């Protein structure tokens, strides 16, 4: 009972904050927003191992637009999506965090200047990538772009079922906004300061330009190839994949 009460509180807190002021969710006296809350509660009952975690409302809200009247269809699709992303919605999304650090490593191998900037700002852990990686760019893309990108992402996941794609996703984001990162005000000291880190957080909160999903997807493929090459390389082989850009 106590666990369910906590789930209810999380759902009740997140549903009003999901896409606030959106015509689709708020039209008709908020019928779709109420539907969002009802289906999130239903999923939490069906899958108590996951329950409800922050971010799930964003994903379901996107799917409601695809199935605006079909609760069975959207519930099935949402369950399949969460099944693909199950580890991301464990307590604290602990398995996402190491993938963010890995993203900096992957991007830095191909771009020494970017690696230096992240290191000087004390940002090699890349926590500012947490939201876009967790939600697979849902807040950064329009609905048609989101669905197109998800199709590409899950096709890659199907091709490489043993590979965690989230590090490659984060690395592709770093490359996509590489020039913007390098153009930030000069770091105030080696290892970074609070302001240095805040600049990066602000950059990825208010992206300076839209994500170009075609070029972004090409970058994602490239970093996935790097991950696969590293897996296949003999242990102890010091050779890195990819060229380093100064």
PDB file of N, CA, C and O in Angstrom, residues 11-12 14-20 24-26 30-44 52 55-65 71 74-75 78:
ATOM      1  N   UNK A  11       2.940   9.936 -10.125  1.00  0.00           N
ATOM      2  CA  UNK A  11       2.098  10.135 -11.309  1.00  0.00           C
ATOM      3  C   UNK A  11       1.338  11.454 -11.206  1.00  0.00           C
ATOM      4  O   UNK A  11       1.306  12.250 -12.154  1.00  0.00           O
ATOM      5  N   UNK A  12       0.727  11.692 -10.061  1.00  0.00           N
ATOM      6  CA  UNK A  12      -0.046  12.926  -9.876  1.00  0.00           C
ATOM      7  C   UNK A  12       0.825  14.167 -10.003  1.00  0.00           C
ATOM      8  O   UNK A  12       0.359  15.215 -10.462  1.00  0.00           O
ATOM      9  N   UNK A  14       3.684  14.326 -11.894  1.00  0.00           N
ATOM     10  CA  UNK A  14       4.288  14.456 -13.223  1.00  0.00           C
ATOM     11  C   UNK A  14       3.277  14.735 -14.328  1.00  0.00           C
ATOM     12  O   UNK A  14       3.599  15.441 -15.290  1.00  0.00           O
ATOM     13  N   UNK A  15       2.083  14.184 -14.223  1.00  0.00           N
ATOM     14  CA  UNK A  15       1.124  14.341 -15.318  1.00  0.00           C
ATOM     15  C   UNK A  15       0.823  15.819 -15.618  1.00  0.00           C
ATOM     16  O   UNK A  15       0.846  16.230 -16.786  1.00  0.00           O
ATOM     17  N   UNK A  16       0.562  16.678 -14.625  1.00  0.00           N
ATOM     18  CA  UNK A  16       0.314  18.088 -14.951  1.00  0.00           C
ATOM     19  C   UNK A  16       1.538  18.799 -15.536  1.00  0.00           C
ATOM     20  O   UNK A  16       1.391  19.792 -16.255  1.00  0.00           O
ATOM     21  N   UNK A  17       2.745  18.291 -15.234  1.00  0.00           N
ATOM     22  CA  UNK A  17       3.966  18.933 -15.728  1.00  0.00           C
ATOM     23  C   UNK A  17       4.381  18.431 -17.108  1.00  0.00           C
ATOM     24  O   UNK A  17       5.307  18.975 -17.704  1.00  0.00           O
ATOM     25  N   UNK A  18       3.721  17.411 -17.604  1.00  0.00           N
ATOM     26  CA  UNK A  18       4.065  16.853 -18.908  1.00  0.00           C
ATOM     27  C   UNK A  18       3.461  17.713 -20.016  1.00  0.00           C
ATOM     28  O   UNK A  18       2.249  17.872 -20.104  1.00  0.00           O
ATOM     29  N   UNK A  19       4.341  18.287 -20.830  1.00  0.00           N
ATOM     30  CA  UNK A  19       3.909  19.142 -21.943  1.00  0.00           C
ATOM     31  C   UNK A  19       2.836  20.136 -21.501  1.00  0.00           C
ATOM     32  O   UNK A  19       1.713  20.146 -22.028  1.00  0.00           O
ATOM     33  N   UNK A  20       3.137  21.002 -20.537  1.00  0.00           N
ATOM     34  CA  UNK A  20       2.117  21.934 -20.028  1.00  0.00           C
ATOM     35  C   UNK A  20       1.614  22.866 -21.121  1.00  0.00           C
ATOM     36  O   UNK A  20       2.374  23.357 -21.949  1.00  0.00           O
ATOM     37  N   UNK A  24      -3.193  19.297 -27.420  1.00  0.00           N
ATOM     38  CA  UNK A  24      -3.655  17.909 -27.506  1.00  0.00           C
ATOM     39  C   UNK A  24      -4.019  17.357 -26.137  1.00  0.00           C
ATOM     40  O   UNK A  24      -5.074  16.733 -25.973  1.00  0.00           O
ATOM     41  N   UNK A  25      -3.177  17.573 -25.142  1.00  0.00           N
ATOM     42  CA  UNK A  25      -3.435  17.006 -23.823  1.00  0.00           C
ATOM     43  C   UNK A  25      -4.529  17.757 -23.071  1.00  0.00           C
ATOM     44  O   UNK A  25      -5.251  17.157 -22.260  1.00  0.00           O
ATOM     45  N   UNK A  26      -4.658  19.053 -23.326  1.00  0.00           N
ATOM     46  CA  UNK A  26      -5.571  19.863 -22.514  1.00  0.00           C
ATOM     47  C   UNK A  26      -6.922  20.117 -23.172  1.00  0.00           C
ATOM     48  O   UNK A  26      -7.827  20.658 -22.529  1.00  0.00           O
ATOM     49  N   UNK A  30      -9.199  18.512 -20.779  1.00  0.00           N
ATOM     50  CA  UNK A  30      -8.059  17.700 -20.364  1.00  0.00           C
ATOM     51  C   UNK A  30      -8.275  16.208 -20.468  1.00  0.00           C
ATOM     52  O   UNK A  30      -7.659  15.430 -19.722  1.00  0.00           O
ATOM     53  N   UNK A  31      -9.097  15.782 -21.433  1.00  0.00           N
ATOM     54  CA  UNK A  31      -9.425  14.363 -21.530  1.00  0.00           C
ATOM     55  C   UNK A  31      -8.180  13.508 -21.761  1.00  0.00           C
ATOM     56  O   UNK A  31      -7.987  12.465 -21.118  1.00  0.00           O
ATOM     57  N   UNK A  32      -7.292  13.954 -22.663  1.00  0.00           N
ATOM     58  CA  UNK A  32      -6.092  13.155 -22.954  1.00  0.00           C
ATOM     59  C   UNK A  32      -5.102  13.191 -21.788  1.00  0.00           C
ATOM     60  O   UNK A  32      -4.390  12.208 -21.544  1.00  0.00           O
ATOM     61  N   UNK A  33      -5.073  14.280 -21.059  1.00  0.00           N
ATOM     62  CA  UNK A  33      -4.185  14.336 -19.889  1.00  0.00           C
ATOM     63  C   UNK A  33      -4.670  13.367 -18.811  1.00  0.00           C
ATOM     64  O   UNK A  33      -3.879  12.698 -18.147  1.00  0.00           O
ATOM     65  N   UNK A  34      -5.982  13.305 -18.623  1.00  0.00           N
ATOM     66  CA  UNK A  34      -6.521  12.332 -17.666  1.00  0.00           C
ATOM     67  C   UNK A  34      -6.246  10.912 -18.140  1.00  0.00           C
ATOM     68  O   UNK A  34      -5.942  10.012 -17.335  1.00  0.00           O
ATOM     69  N   UNK A  35      -6.347  10.723 -19.444  1.00  0.00           N
ATOM     70  CA  UNK A  35      -6.038   9.410 -20.019  1.00  0.00           C
ATOM     71  C   UNK A  35      -4.572   9.055 -19.772  1.00  0.00           C
ATOM     72  O   UNK A  35      -4.248   7.896 -19.470  1.00  0.00           O
ATOM     73  N   UNK A  36      -3.701  10.026 -19.903  1.00  0.00           N
ATOM     74  CA  UNK A  36      -2.271   9.815 -19.622  1.00  0.00           C
ATOM     75  C   UNK A  36      -2.076   9.291 -18.211  1.00  0.00           C
ATOM     76  O   UNK A  36      -1.377   8.291 -17.988  1.00  0.00           O
ATOM     77  N   UNK A  37      -2.695   9.948 -17.228  1.00  0.00           N
ATOM     78  CA  UNK A  37      -2.554   9.505 -15.844  1.00  0.00           C
ATOM     79  C   UNK A  37      -3.147   8.123 -15.618  1.00  0.00           C
ATOM     80  O   UNK A  37      -2.554   7.293 -14.907  1.00  0.00           O
ATOM     81  N   UNK A  38      -4.293   7.867 -16.231  1.00  0.00           N
ATOM     82  CA  UNK A  38      -4.955   6.568 -16.039  1.00  0.00           C
ATOM     83  C   UNK A  38      -4.091   5.429 -16.582  1.00  0.00           C
ATOM     84  O   UNK A  38      -3.919   4.390 -15.933  1.00  0.00           O
ATOM     85  N   UNK A  39      -3.519   5.624 -17.773  1.00  0.00           N
ATOM     86  CA  UNK A  39      -2.710   4.563 -18.382  1.00  0.00           C
ATOM     87  C   UNK A  39      -1.379   4.378 -17.659  1.00  0.00           C
ATOM     88  O   UNK A  39      -0.862   3.256 -17.586  1.00  0.00           O
ATOM     89  N   UNK A  40      -0.808   5.445 -17.133  1.00  0.00           N
ATOM     90  CA  UNK A  40       0.418   5.308 -16.348  1.00  0.00           C
ATOM     91  C   UNK A  40       0.157   4.496 -15.082  1.00  0.00           C
ATOM     92  O   UNK A  40       0.967   3.639 -14.697  1.00  0.00           O
ATOM     93  N   UNK A  41      -0.974   4.753 -14.436  1.00  0.00           N
ATOM     94  CA  UNK A  41      -1.322   3.973 -13.236  1.00  0.00           C
ATOM     95  C   UNK A  41      -1.563   2.506 -13.598  1.00  0.00           C
ATOM     96  O   UNK A  41      -1.146   1.597 -12.874  1.00  0.00           O
ATOM     97  N   UNK A  42      -2.235   2.290 -14.710  1.00  0.00           N
ATOM     98  CA  UNK A  42      -2.514   0.922 -15.135  1.00  0.00           C
ATOM     99  C   UNK A  42      -1.213   0.177 -15.424  1.00  0.00           C
ATOM    100  O   UNK A  42      -1.045  -0.985 -15.040  1.00  0.00           O
ATOM    101  N   UNK A  43      -0.268   0.860 -16.078  1.00  0.00           N
ATOM    102  CA  UNK A  43       1.005   0.196 -16.367  1.00  0.00           C
ATOM    103  C   UNK A  43       1.759  -0.107 -15.066  1.00  0.00           C
ATOM    104  O   UNK A  43       2.371  -1.173 -14.940  1.00  0.00           O
ATOM    105  N   UNK A  44       1.716   0.800 -14.128  1.00  0.00           N
ATOM    106  CA  UNK A  44       2.406   0.577 -12.853  1.00  0.00           C
ATOM    107  C   UNK A  44       1.831  -0.635 -12.125  1.00  0.00           C
ATOM    108  O   UNK A  44       2.564  -1.382 -11.467  1.00  0.00           O
ATOM    109  N   UNK A  52       6.201   3.353 -11.783  1.00  0.00           N
ATOM    110  CA  UNK A  52       6.252   4.598 -12.540  1.00  0.00           C
ATOM    111  C   UNK A  52       7.526   5.336 -12.174  1.00  0.00           C
ATOM    112  O   UNK A  52       7.815   5.524 -10.985  1.00  0.00           O
ATOM    113  N   UNK A  55       9.812  10.543 -16.407  1.00  0.00           N
ATOM    114  CA  UNK A  55      10.180  10.431 -17.807  1.00  0.00           C
ATOM    115  C   UNK A  55       9.230   9.543 -18.587  1.00  0.00           C
ATOM    116  O   UNK A  55       9.041   9.723 -19.795  1.00  0.00           O
ATOM    117  N   UNK A  56       8.615   8.589 -17.908  1.00  0.00           N
ATOM    118  CA  UNK A  56       7.702   7.686 -18.608  1.00  0.00           C
ATOM    119  C   UNK A  56       6.494   8.435 -19.157  1.00  0.00           C
ATOM    120  O   UNK A  56       5.961   8.075 -20.213  1.00  0.00           O
ATOM    121  N   UNK A  57       6.079   9.491 -18.476  1.00  0.00           N
ATOM    122  CA  UNK A  57       4.935  10.277 -18.956  1.00  0.00           C
ATOM    123  C   UNK A  57       5.245  10.933 -20.294  1.00  0.00           C
ATOM    124  O   UNK A  57       4.373  11.027 -21.163  1.00  0.00           O
ATOM    125  N   UNK A  58       6.473  11.390 -20.488  1.00  0.00           N
ATOM    126  CA  UNK A  58       6.857  12.009 -21.769  1.00  0.00           C
ATOM    127  C   UNK A  58       6.736  11.008 -22.907  1.00  0.00           C
ATOM    128  O   UNK A  58       6.266  11.346 -24.005  1.00  0.00           O
ATOM    129  N   UNK A  59       7.182   9.784 -22.667  1.00  0.00           N
ATOM    130  CA  UNK A  59       7.134   8.761 -23.712  1.00  0.00           C
ATOM    131  C   UNK A  59       5.692   8.378 -24.046  1.00  0.00           C
ATOM    132  O   UNK A  59       5.318   8.268 -25.224  1.00  0.00           O
ATOM    133  N   UNK A  60       4.879   8.189 -23.008  1.00  0.00           N
ATOM    134  CA  UNK A  60       3.486   7.814 -23.248  1.00  0.00           C
ATOM    135  C   UNK A  60       2.718   8.947 -23.925  1.00  0.00           C
ATOM    136  O   UNK A  60       1.875   8.692 -24.802  1.00  0.00           O
ATOM    137  N   UNK A  61       3.005  10.187 -23.566  1.00  0.00           N
ATOM    138  CA  UNK A  61       2.303  11.317 -24.183  1.00  0.00           C
ATOM    139  C   UNK A  61       2.529  11.348 -25.691  1.00  0.00           C
ATOM    140  O   UNK A  61       1.629  11.702 -26.462  1.00  0.00           O
ATOM    141  N   UNK A  62       3.736  10.976 -26.120  1.00  0.00           N
ATOM    142  CA  UNK A  62       4.004  10.911 -27.563  1.00  0.00           C
ATOM    143  C   UNK A  62       3.143   9.838 -28.219  1.00  0.00           C
ATOM    144  O   UNK A  62       2.560  10.047 -29.299  1.00  0.00           O
ATOM    145  N   UNK A  63       3.029   8.682 -27.566  1.00  0.00           N
ATOM    146  CA  UNK A  63       2.267   7.578 -28.154  1.00  0.00           C
ATOM    147  C   UNK A  63       0.764   7.845 -28.156  1.00  0.00           C
ATOM    148  O   UNK A  63       0.045   7.329 -29.019  1.00  0.00           O
ATOM    149  N   UNK A  64       0.276   8.633 -27.194  1.00  0.00           N
ATOM    150  CA  UNK A  64      -1.161   8.958 -27.182  1.00  0.00           C
ATOM    151  C   UNK A  64      -1.579   9.640 -28.474  1.00  0.00           C
ATOM    152  O   UNK A  64      -2.722   9.473 -28.930  1.00  0.00           O
ATOM    153  N   UNK A  65      -0.689  10.405 -29.075  1.00  0.00           N
ATOM    154  CA  UNK A  65      -1.016  11.099 -30.321  1.00  0.00           C
ATOM    155  C   UNK A  65      -1.149  10.120 -31.485  1.00  0.00           C
ATOM    156  O   UNK A  65      -1.849  10.390 -32.451  1.00  0.00           O
ATOM    157  N   UNK A  71      -7.059   2.799 -26.392  1.00  0.00           N
ATOM    158  CA  UNK A  71      -6.311   2.529 -25.162  1.00  0.00           C
ATOM    159  C   UNK A  71      -5.539   1.213 -25.244  1.00  0.00           C
ATOM    160  O   UNK A  71      -4.416   1.114 -24.721  1.00  0.00           O
ATOM    161  N   UNK A  74      -2.338   1.768 -27.548  1.00  0.00           N
ATOM    162  CA  UNK A  74      -1.301   2.599 -26.946  1.00  0.00           C
ATOM    163  C   UNK A  74      -0.697   1.910 -25.733  1.00  0.00           C
ATOM    164  O   UNK A  74       0.509   2.026 -25.477  1.00  0.00           O
ATOM    165  N   UNK A  75      -1.500   1.168 -24.990  1.00  0.00           N
ATOM    166  CA  UNK A  75      -0.968   0.467 -23.821  1.00  0.00           C
ATOM    167  C   UNK A  75       0.000  -0.630 -24.254  1.00  0.00           C
ATOM    168  O   UNK A  75       1.063  -0.818 -23.656  1.00  0.00           O
ATOM    169  N   UNK A  78       3.204   1.129 -25.480  1.00  0.00           N
ATOM    170  CA  UNK A  78       3.962   1.675 -24.358  1.00  0.00           C
ATOM    171  C   UNK A  78       4.678   0.565 -23.599  1.00  0.00           C
ATOM    172  O   UNK A  78       5.846   0.705 -23.219  1.00  0.00           O
TER     173      UNK A  78
END
